[in-house]
Short mmCIF file of C-alpha atoms and ligand atoms in Angstrom, two decimals:
data_model
loop_
_atom_site.label_atom_id
_atom_site.label_comp_id
_atom_site.label_asym_id
_atom_site.label_seq_id
_atom_site.Cartn_x
_atom_site.Cartn_y
_atom_site.Cartn_z
CA MET C 1 -21.14 -22.92 29.29
CA ILE C 2 -19.17 -25.67 27.57
CA GLU C 3 -17.21 -28.28 29.42
CA ILE C 4 -14.13 -30.05 28.10
CA GLN C 5 -12.88 -32.88 30.26
CA GLY C 6 -13.65 -30.95 33.44
CA TRP C 7 -12.49 -27.60 32.09
CA LYS C 8 -15.46 -25.22 32.19
CA TRP C 9 -15.65 -22.32 29.77
CA PRO C 10 -18.11 -19.50 29.30
CA GLU C 11 -20.34 -19.74 26.27
CA TYR C 12 -18.27 -18.98 23.15
CA PRO C 13 -14.82 -18.88 24.74
CA LEU C 14 -12.38 -16.47 23.11
CA PHE C 15 -8.89 -17.91 22.67
CA LEU C 16 -5.73 -16.03 21.91
CA ALA C 17 -4.36 -18.01 18.94
CA PRO C 18 -0.73 -19.10 19.35
CA MET C 19 1.76 -16.86 17.56
CA ALA C 20 5.47 -17.64 17.62
CA GLY C 21 7.50 -14.63 18.70
CA ILE C 22 4.37 -12.90 20.06
CA THR C 23 2.24 -14.84 22.54
CA ASP C 24 4.62 -14.97 25.49
CA TRP C 25 3.29 -14.52 29.05
CA ALA C 26 3.52 -10.72 28.85
CA PHE C 27 1.32 -10.44 25.78
CA ARG C 28 -1.05 -13.15 27.01
CA LEU C 29 -1.63 -11.30 30.29
CA LEU C 30 -2.59 -8.11 28.46
CA CYS C 31 -5.06 -10.01 26.26
CA GLN C 32 -6.51 -11.86 29.25
CA GLU C 33 -7.13 -8.55 31.03
CA GLN C 34 -9.33 -7.61 28.06
CA GLY C 35 -11.44 -10.76 28.19
CA CYS C 36 -9.47 -13.44 26.39
CA ASP C 37 -10.58 -16.65 28.15
CA ALA C 38 -7.67 -18.95 27.36
CA ALA C 39 -4.40 -18.80 25.52
CA THR C 40 -1.73 -21.01 24.02
CA THR C 41 2.03 -20.72 24.33
CA GLU C 42 4.19 -20.17 21.28
CA MET C 43 4.91 -23.49 19.58
CA ILE C 44 7.59 -25.60 21.24
CA SER C 45 9.54 -28.35 19.49
CA ALA C 46 8.87 -31.60 21.38
CA GLN C 47 12.27 -33.01 20.55
CA GLY C 48 14.05 -29.71 21.15
CA PHE C 49 12.40 -29.34 24.54
CA LEU C 50 13.26 -32.87 25.62
CA THR C 51 16.86 -32.80 24.44
CA ALA C 52 17.72 -29.26 25.59
CA ARG C 53 19.82 -28.83 28.68
CA LYS C 54 17.71 -28.54 31.80
CA HIS C 55 18.07 -24.77 32.22
CA ASN C 56 18.07 -23.88 28.52
CA ASN C 57 16.86 -20.28 28.45
CA THR C 58 14.91 -20.50 25.18
CA TYR C 59 12.73 -23.36 26.35
CA GLN C 60 12.35 -21.90 29.83
CA LEU C 61 10.97 -18.72 28.25
CA LEU C 62 8.70 -20.56 25.80
CA ALA C 63 7.23 -22.76 28.52
CA ARG C 64 6.84 -20.00 31.12
CA ARG C 65 3.45 -19.17 32.59
CA ALA C 66 2.82 -16.05 34.68
CA PRO C 67 1.17 -16.59 38.09
CA PHE C 68 -2.09 -14.79 37.26
CA GLU C 69 -2.67 -16.25 33.85
CA LYS C 70 -5.97 -17.79 32.81
CA PRO C 71 -6.01 -21.37 31.46
CA LEU C 72 -3.02 -21.92 29.22
CA LEU C 73 -2.43 -24.63 26.63
CA VAL C 74 1.13 -25.53 25.79
CA GLN C 75 1.62 -26.08 22.07
CA LEU C 76 3.94 -28.80 20.78
CA PHE C 77 5.19 -29.40 17.28
CA GLY C 78 6.89 -32.49 15.94
CA CYS C 79 6.08 -35.56 13.87
CA ASP C 80 7.64 -38.32 15.95
CA PRO C 81 4.98 -39.95 18.13
CA ASN C 82 7.59 -40.91 20.75
CA TRP C 83 8.97 -37.41 21.23
CA MET C 84 5.49 -35.87 21.09
CA GLY C 85 4.04 -38.34 23.60
CA GLU C 86 6.94 -37.90 25.99
CA ALA C 87 6.89 -34.09 25.75
CA ALA C 88 3.12 -34.20 26.39
CA ARG C 89 3.74 -36.37 29.46
CA VAL C 90 6.44 -34.11 30.91
CA LEU C 91 4.68 -30.81 30.22
CA SER C 92 1.25 -32.02 31.31
CA SER C 93 2.60 -33.11 34.68
CA CYS C 94 4.33 -29.84 35.61
CA GLY C 95 1.16 -28.25 36.98
CA ARG C 96 1.35 -25.15 34.80
CA TYR C 97 -1.05 -25.86 31.98
CA ALA C 98 -4.68 -26.66 31.27
CA GLY C 99 -4.00 -28.69 28.16
CA ILE C 100 -1.62 -29.84 25.45
CA ASP C 101 -2.16 -28.47 21.95
CA ILE C 102 -0.71 -30.16 18.86
CA ASN C 103 0.46 -27.88 16.05
CA MET C 104 -0.86 -29.17 12.72
CA GLY C 105 -1.19 -25.75 11.15
CA CYS C 106 2.20 -24.13 10.91
CA PRO C 107 3.09 -23.45 7.25
CA ALA C 108 6.70 -22.30 7.90
CA ARG C 109 9.19 -24.27 5.84
CA LYS C 110 11.54 -24.81 8.77
CA VAL C 111 8.68 -26.69 10.50
CA THR C 112 6.97 -28.42 7.56
CA GLY C 113 10.36 -29.36 6.05
CA SER C 114 10.86 -31.92 8.81
CA GLY C 115 7.30 -33.26 8.41
CA SER C 116 5.79 -31.29 11.32
CA GLY C 117 3.18 -28.54 11.56
CA SER C 118 0.67 -28.54 8.70
CA ARG C 119 2.74 -31.14 6.80
CA LEU C 120 1.41 -33.75 9.24
CA MET C 121 -2.05 -33.32 7.74
CA LEU C 122 -0.74 -34.95 4.54
CA ASP C 123 0.00 -38.18 6.40
CA GLU C 124 -3.24 -39.08 8.14
CA LYS C 125 -1.85 -42.29 9.66
CA LEU C 126 1.10 -40.51 11.22
CA ALA C 127 -1.12 -37.64 12.34
CA GLY C 128 -3.29 -40.20 14.13
CA ARG C 129 -0.27 -41.81 15.79
CA VAL C 130 1.01 -38.42 16.98
CA ILE C 131 -2.37 -37.53 18.46
CA ALA C 132 -2.73 -40.97 20.08
CA ALA C 133 0.76 -40.71 21.61
CA CYS C 134 0.01 -37.27 23.05
CA VAL C 135 -3.34 -38.41 24.46
CA ARG C 136 -1.66 -41.48 26.01
CA GLY C 137 1.20 -39.43 27.46
CA SER C 138 -0.78 -36.44 28.67
CA LEU C 139 -2.51 -36.08 32.00
CA LEU C 140 -4.44 -33.17 30.52
CA PRO C 141 -6.88 -32.72 27.63
CA VAL C 142 -5.19 -32.73 24.22
CA SER C 143 -6.34 -30.46 21.41
CA VAL C 144 -5.28 -30.15 17.78
CA LYS C 145 -4.84 -26.93 15.84
CA MET C 146 -5.02 -27.41 12.09
CA ARG C 147 -5.61 -25.76 8.75
CA LEU C 148 -8.09 -26.87 6.08
CA GLY C 149 -5.38 -29.03 4.55
CA TRP C 150 -2.17 -28.71 2.56
CA ASP C 151 -3.65 -27.24 -0.63
CA GLU C 152 -6.87 -27.21 -2.64
CA GLU C 153 -6.34 -30.85 -3.71
CA HIS C 154 -5.75 -31.99 -0.13
CA GLU C 155 -8.43 -30.31 1.98
CA ASN C 156 -8.72 -33.18 4.46
CA ALA C 157 -9.45 -31.26 7.67
CA PRO C 158 -12.73 -33.19 8.25
CA ALA C 159 -10.84 -36.52 7.98
CA ILE C 160 -8.10 -35.33 10.36
CA ALA C 161 -10.80 -34.06 12.71
CA ARG C 162 -12.46 -37.49 12.80
CA ILE C 163 -9.10 -39.16 13.44
CA ALA C 164 -8.37 -36.69 16.24
CA GLU C 165 -11.76 -37.39 17.81
CA GLN C 166 -11.23 -41.16 17.54
CA GLU C 167 -7.81 -40.90 19.14
CA GLY C 168 -9.19 -38.97 22.09
CA ALA C 169 -8.60 -35.29 21.31
CA ALA C 170 -10.76 -33.04 23.48
CA PHE C 171 -11.31 -30.25 20.98
CA LEU C 172 -10.01 -28.76 17.73
CA THR C 173 -9.11 -25.34 16.44
CA VAL C 174 -9.40 -24.82 12.70
CA HIS C 175 -7.82 -21.97 10.76
CA GLY C 176 -9.91 -21.64 7.60
CA ARG C 177 -7.06 -21.63 5.08
CA THR C 178 -4.80 -24.23 3.49
CA THR C 179 -1.03 -24.28 4.00
CA LYS C 180 -0.50 -23.16 0.43
CA GLN C 181 -2.64 -20.10 1.04
CA GLN C 182 -0.46 -19.08 3.99
CA TYR C 183 -2.38 -15.90 4.95
CA ALA C 184 -3.70 -14.93 1.52
CA GLY C 185 -7.39 -14.55 0.73
CA LYS C 186 -10.08 -14.91 3.35
CA ALA C 187 -10.57 -17.64 5.92
CA ASP C 188 -13.31 -19.96 4.65
CA TYR C 189 -15.92 -20.33 7.38
CA GLU C 190 -18.08 -22.72 5.31
CA LYS C 191 -15.17 -25.16 5.25
CA ILE C 192 -14.67 -24.79 9.01
CA ALA C 193 -18.40 -25.61 9.32
CA ALA C 194 -17.77 -28.87 7.43
CA VAL C 195 -15.10 -29.81 9.98
CA ARG C 196 -17.46 -28.93 12.83
CA ARG C 197 -20.15 -31.17 11.33
CA ALA C 198 -17.70 -34.07 10.99
CA VAL C 199 -17.17 -34.47 14.76
CA ARG C 200 -18.94 -34.27 18.09
CA ILE C 201 -16.05 -32.68 20.01
CA PRO C 202 -16.02 -28.86 20.19
CA VAL C 203 -14.43 -26.97 17.32
CA ILE C 204 -12.98 -23.47 17.70
CA ALA C 205 -13.07 -21.29 14.56
CA ASN C 206 -10.02 -19.27 13.60
CA GLY C 207 -9.08 -16.80 10.89
CA ASP C 208 -9.61 -13.08 10.27
CA ILE C 209 -11.77 -12.39 13.34
CA ALA C 210 -11.19 -8.76 14.29
CA ASP C 211 -14.42 -7.31 15.67
CA GLY C 212 -17.86 -8.10 17.03
CA ALA C 213 -19.55 -8.26 13.62
CA GLY C 214 -16.83 -10.58 12.26
CA ALA C 215 -17.09 -12.78 15.34
CA ARG C 216 -20.88 -13.06 15.01
CA GLU C 217 -20.50 -13.95 11.34
CA ALA C 218 -17.85 -16.59 12.11
CA LEU C 219 -20.07 -18.19 14.75
CA ARG C 220 -23.17 -18.01 12.54
CA VAL C 221 -21.52 -19.67 9.54
CA THR C 222 -19.36 -22.22 11.34
CA GLY C 223 -21.66 -23.08 14.25
CA CYS C 224 -18.47 -23.45 16.27
CA ALA C 225 -18.19 -23.55 20.06
CA GLY C 226 -15.73 -20.65 20.31
CA LEU C 227 -13.28 -18.42 18.50
CA ALA C 228 -9.52 -17.97 18.33
CA ILE C 229 -8.09 -14.55 17.54
CA GLY C 230 -4.51 -13.99 16.41
CA ARG C 231 -3.28 -11.10 14.29
CA ALA C 232 -6.09 -8.72 15.24
CA ALA C 233 -4.67 -8.67 18.78
CA LEU C 234 -1.29 -7.31 17.67
CA GLY C 235 -1.08 -3.89 19.31
CA ASP C 236 -4.76 -4.28 20.12
CA PRO C 237 -5.45 -6.60 23.07
CA TRP C 238 -8.76 -4.66 23.42
CA VAL C 239 -10.06 -6.66 20.45
CA PHE C 240 -11.16 -9.29 22.99
CA ALA C 241 -13.31 -6.74 24.85
CA ARG C 242 -14.80 -5.49 21.58
CA VAL C 243 -15.56 -9.00 20.34
CA ARG C 244 -17.08 -10.04 23.66
CA ALA C 245 -19.24 -6.90 23.71
CA GLY C 246 -20.18 -7.47 20.06
CA LEU C 247 -21.30 -11.02 20.81
CA SER C 248 -23.81 -9.68 23.32
CA GLY C 249 -25.01 -6.97 20.96
CA LYS C 250 -23.14 -4.17 22.72
CA SER C 251 -20.47 -1.82 21.46
CA CYS C 252 -17.12 -1.05 23.00
CA ASP C 253 -14.86 1.78 21.85
CA MET C 254 -11.19 1.55 21.02
CA PRO C 255 -9.23 3.08 23.94
CA ASP C 256 -7.70 6.52 23.49
CA LEU C 257 -4.01 7.08 22.81
CA HIS C 258 -3.27 7.63 26.50
CA GLU C 259 -4.60 4.18 27.44
CA ARG C 260 -2.94 2.53 24.45
CA LEU C 261 0.44 3.92 25.40
CA ALA C 262 -0.08 3.07 29.08
CA THR C 263 -0.58 -0.55 27.97
CA ALA C 264 2.45 -0.39 25.66
CA ARG C 265 4.56 0.87 28.56
CA ARG C 266 3.27 -1.88 30.85
CA HIS C 267 4.02 -4.42 28.13
CA ALA C 268 7.58 -3.09 28.06
CA THR C 269 7.83 -3.38 31.85
CA TYR C 270 6.79 -7.04 31.67
CA MET C 271 9.20 -7.66 28.82
CA ARG C 272 12.07 -6.11 30.80
CA ALA C 273 11.23 -8.34 33.73
CA GLY C 274 11.70 -11.42 31.57
CA HIS C 275 14.66 -10.48 29.37
CA ASN C 276 17.87 -8.54 29.47
CA GLU C 277 17.56 -4.91 28.40
CA ARG C 278 18.84 -5.41 24.84
CA THR C 279 16.58 -8.38 24.05
CA ALA C 280 13.59 -6.68 25.66
CA LEU C 281 14.12 -3.61 23.47
CA LEU C 282 14.51 -5.68 20.29
CA GLU C 283 11.36 -7.65 21.12
CA MET C 284 9.34 -4.56 22.05
CA ARG C 285 10.10 -2.53 18.91
CA LYS C 286 7.53 -4.40 16.82
CA PHE C 287 4.93 -4.16 19.59
CA PHE C 288 5.42 -0.39 19.96
CA ALA C 289 4.93 -0.04 16.20
CA TRP C 290 1.66 -1.99 16.45
CA TYR C 291 0.39 -0.03 19.47
CA ILE C 292 0.70 3.30 17.65
CA ARG C 293 -0.71 2.10 14.33
CA GLY C 294 -3.16 4.58 12.83
CA VAL C 295 -2.23 7.41 15.21
CA TYR C 296 -1.44 10.85 13.77
CA GLY C 297 2.35 11.21 13.37
CA ALA C 298 2.99 7.51 14.01
CA ALA C 299 4.96 6.81 10.83
CA GLU C 300 7.80 9.14 11.78
CA ILE C 301 7.90 7.97 15.41
CA ARG C 302 7.78 4.31 14.32
CA ALA C 303 10.80 4.79 12.06
CA LYS C 304 12.72 6.32 14.98
CA ILE C 305 11.65 3.55 17.38
CA THR C 306 13.09 0.89 15.06
CA THR C 307 16.55 2.40 15.57
CA ALA C 308 16.20 3.55 19.20
CA GLY C 309 19.03 2.26 21.34
CA SER C 310 17.34 2.34 24.74
CA PHE C 311 13.94 2.37 26.44
CA ALA C 312 14.68 5.95 27.57
CA GLU C 313 14.88 6.95 23.91
CA VAL C 314 11.62 5.12 23.14
CA GLU C 315 9.96 6.87 26.07
CA LYS C 316 10.95 10.29 24.66
CA LEU C 317 9.45 9.31 21.30
CA LEU C 318 6.19 8.15 22.89
CA THR C 319 5.95 11.41 24.86
CA GLU C 320 6.53 13.32 21.61
CA LEU C 321 3.71 11.35 19.96
CA GLU C 322 1.39 12.11 22.90
CA ALA C 323 2.21 15.82 22.64
CA LYS C 324 1.51 15.79 18.89
CA ASN C 325 -1.90 14.28 19.58
CA GLY C 326 -2.66 16.45 22.61
CA ALA C 327 -2.91 13.34 24.80
C1 FMN E 1 3.46 -14.28 13.56
C2 FMN E 1 2.58 -15.50 13.64
C3 FMN E 1 3.02 -16.60 14.35
C4 FMN E 1 2.23 -17.75 14.43
N1 FMN E 1 2.67 -18.82 15.18
C5 FMN E 1 1.85 -19.91 15.34
C6 FMN E 1 2.22 -20.97 16.21
O1 FMN E 1 3.28 -20.95 16.86
N2 FMN E 1 1.37 -22.03 16.29
C7 FMN E 1 0.20 -22.08 15.60
O2 FMN E 1 -0.55 -23.05 15.72
N3 FMN E 1 -0.20 -21.07 14.80
C8 FMN E 1 0.60 -19.99 14.66
N4 FMN E 1 0.18 -18.94 13.90
C9 FMN E 1 -1.16 -18.97 13.28
C10 FMN E 1 -2.23 -18.31 14.19
O3 FMN E 1 -2.37 -19.02 15.39
C11 FMN E 1 -3.58 -18.24 13.49
O4 FMN E 1 -4.00 -19.53 13.17
C12 FMN E 1 -3.55 -17.41 12.19
O5 FMN E 1 -2.84 -16.20 12.37
C13 FMN E 1 -4.99 -17.09 11.70
O6 FMN E 1 -5.71 -16.41 12.68
P1 FMN E 1 -5.89 -14.78 12.63
O7 FMN E 1 -6.50 -14.44 11.31
O8 FMN E 1 -6.80 -14.47 13.80
O9 FMN E 1 -4.53 -14.18 12.78
C14 FMN E 1 0.97 -17.79 13.78
C15 FMN E 1 0.53 -16.65 13.08
C16 FMN E 1 1.31 -15.52 13.00
C17 FMN E 1 0.79 -14.32 12.26
#
C-alpha cells in the first residue's frame, strides 16, 4: 500500500495514462473494470477552460467524470502560473477529482509552440512557478507528468523532479523518452530510475508497458512505485488485468472475440450516451478498429467500418466478423 496525501493505493498502482481524444469517461470506465486503479482526464488547457463560456460543450466533456469511476486526476496544460493556479483551484474544488496533474510531457507542436507541455521542461524556473502555483491553488494533491527532457542534450528530468518535490508535488509520472523522440525507440527505464533516485516522492514509470513481463521489467529496473499504461490499452482494456495478474506471477488470457465485441458494443453505448449520433460514430470508428485488431478477416471489416454511416451498419459488420470467426 502506498499513501499520497491521504489517497491510499494498492501496492504498484496501475494508472491509465492520459491520452487526448481517447481517455474520456467511457474508455476510463472500461479500463477500470479490468483493474486500472486510477486514471487521468485528457489534457485540458487551463486558460481555455477558464475563459470558455460556462456551458462550453468541449470543456464539459473533457472535465466530465462518470459516477462509478475510480480516482481520477484532471490534467491541465499551460505555462502561465496564474492561469494554471486558478484552474487548479477551480477544478480541485468541484468535488469530482482526486488530484490535479500538470502536463509537462506533451510533444505536440500546438501545445509546445506556446511554451506548454514538454516545452516547460526547458525553462526550469517557469516550470517551478507553474508547479508552485498549482500546489498553492489546489485543494488536492498535485502531480507532474513529464518526459526525460526536450532532447538528448537537455535530459533534465531529475532536476525538474527535484523542483517539483520542493514545490510540493505529491508524485510524478515519467515517460522514458525525450520530446524529440516522440514515440520512437524504446522507453529508457534506466533513465526513469535516475529520476526516481533524485526524489523521495513516489514516481510512476511510463512507456511501452503492455504485459505482465514488461511490467515486471519496468518495476525491476526503475524501482518505481507504480506504472502508467497508455497505448497498450487501445482496444485492449484487458491489458490491466493481464499486467496485474503478471505482477503476482499469474497468467490471464486475452478474452475471446465474443467478449471483445461485447465490450466494443458497450463502449459504443457509452459513447452514444455522451455525444450526438454522428460524433459518437466518428469517435467510435477508431476504437472499433482497435478492438478487432489481429482477428481473422478484420482488415476488410475495418475498411468498411471507416466509411459506415450509422451504428446499424457497424453492427452488421461486427456480426459478419463474428460469423467469419464462428463466434
Ligand atoms: C493519442 C495519444 C494522446 C496522448 N495525450 C496525452 C495527454 O493528453 N497528456 C499526457 O500527459 N500525455 C499524453 N499522451 C502520452 C501518454 O500519456 C503516454 O505518456 C505515452 O503514450 C507513453 O506511454 P505508453 O507507451 O504506455 O503509450 C498521449 C499519447 C497518445 C498516444
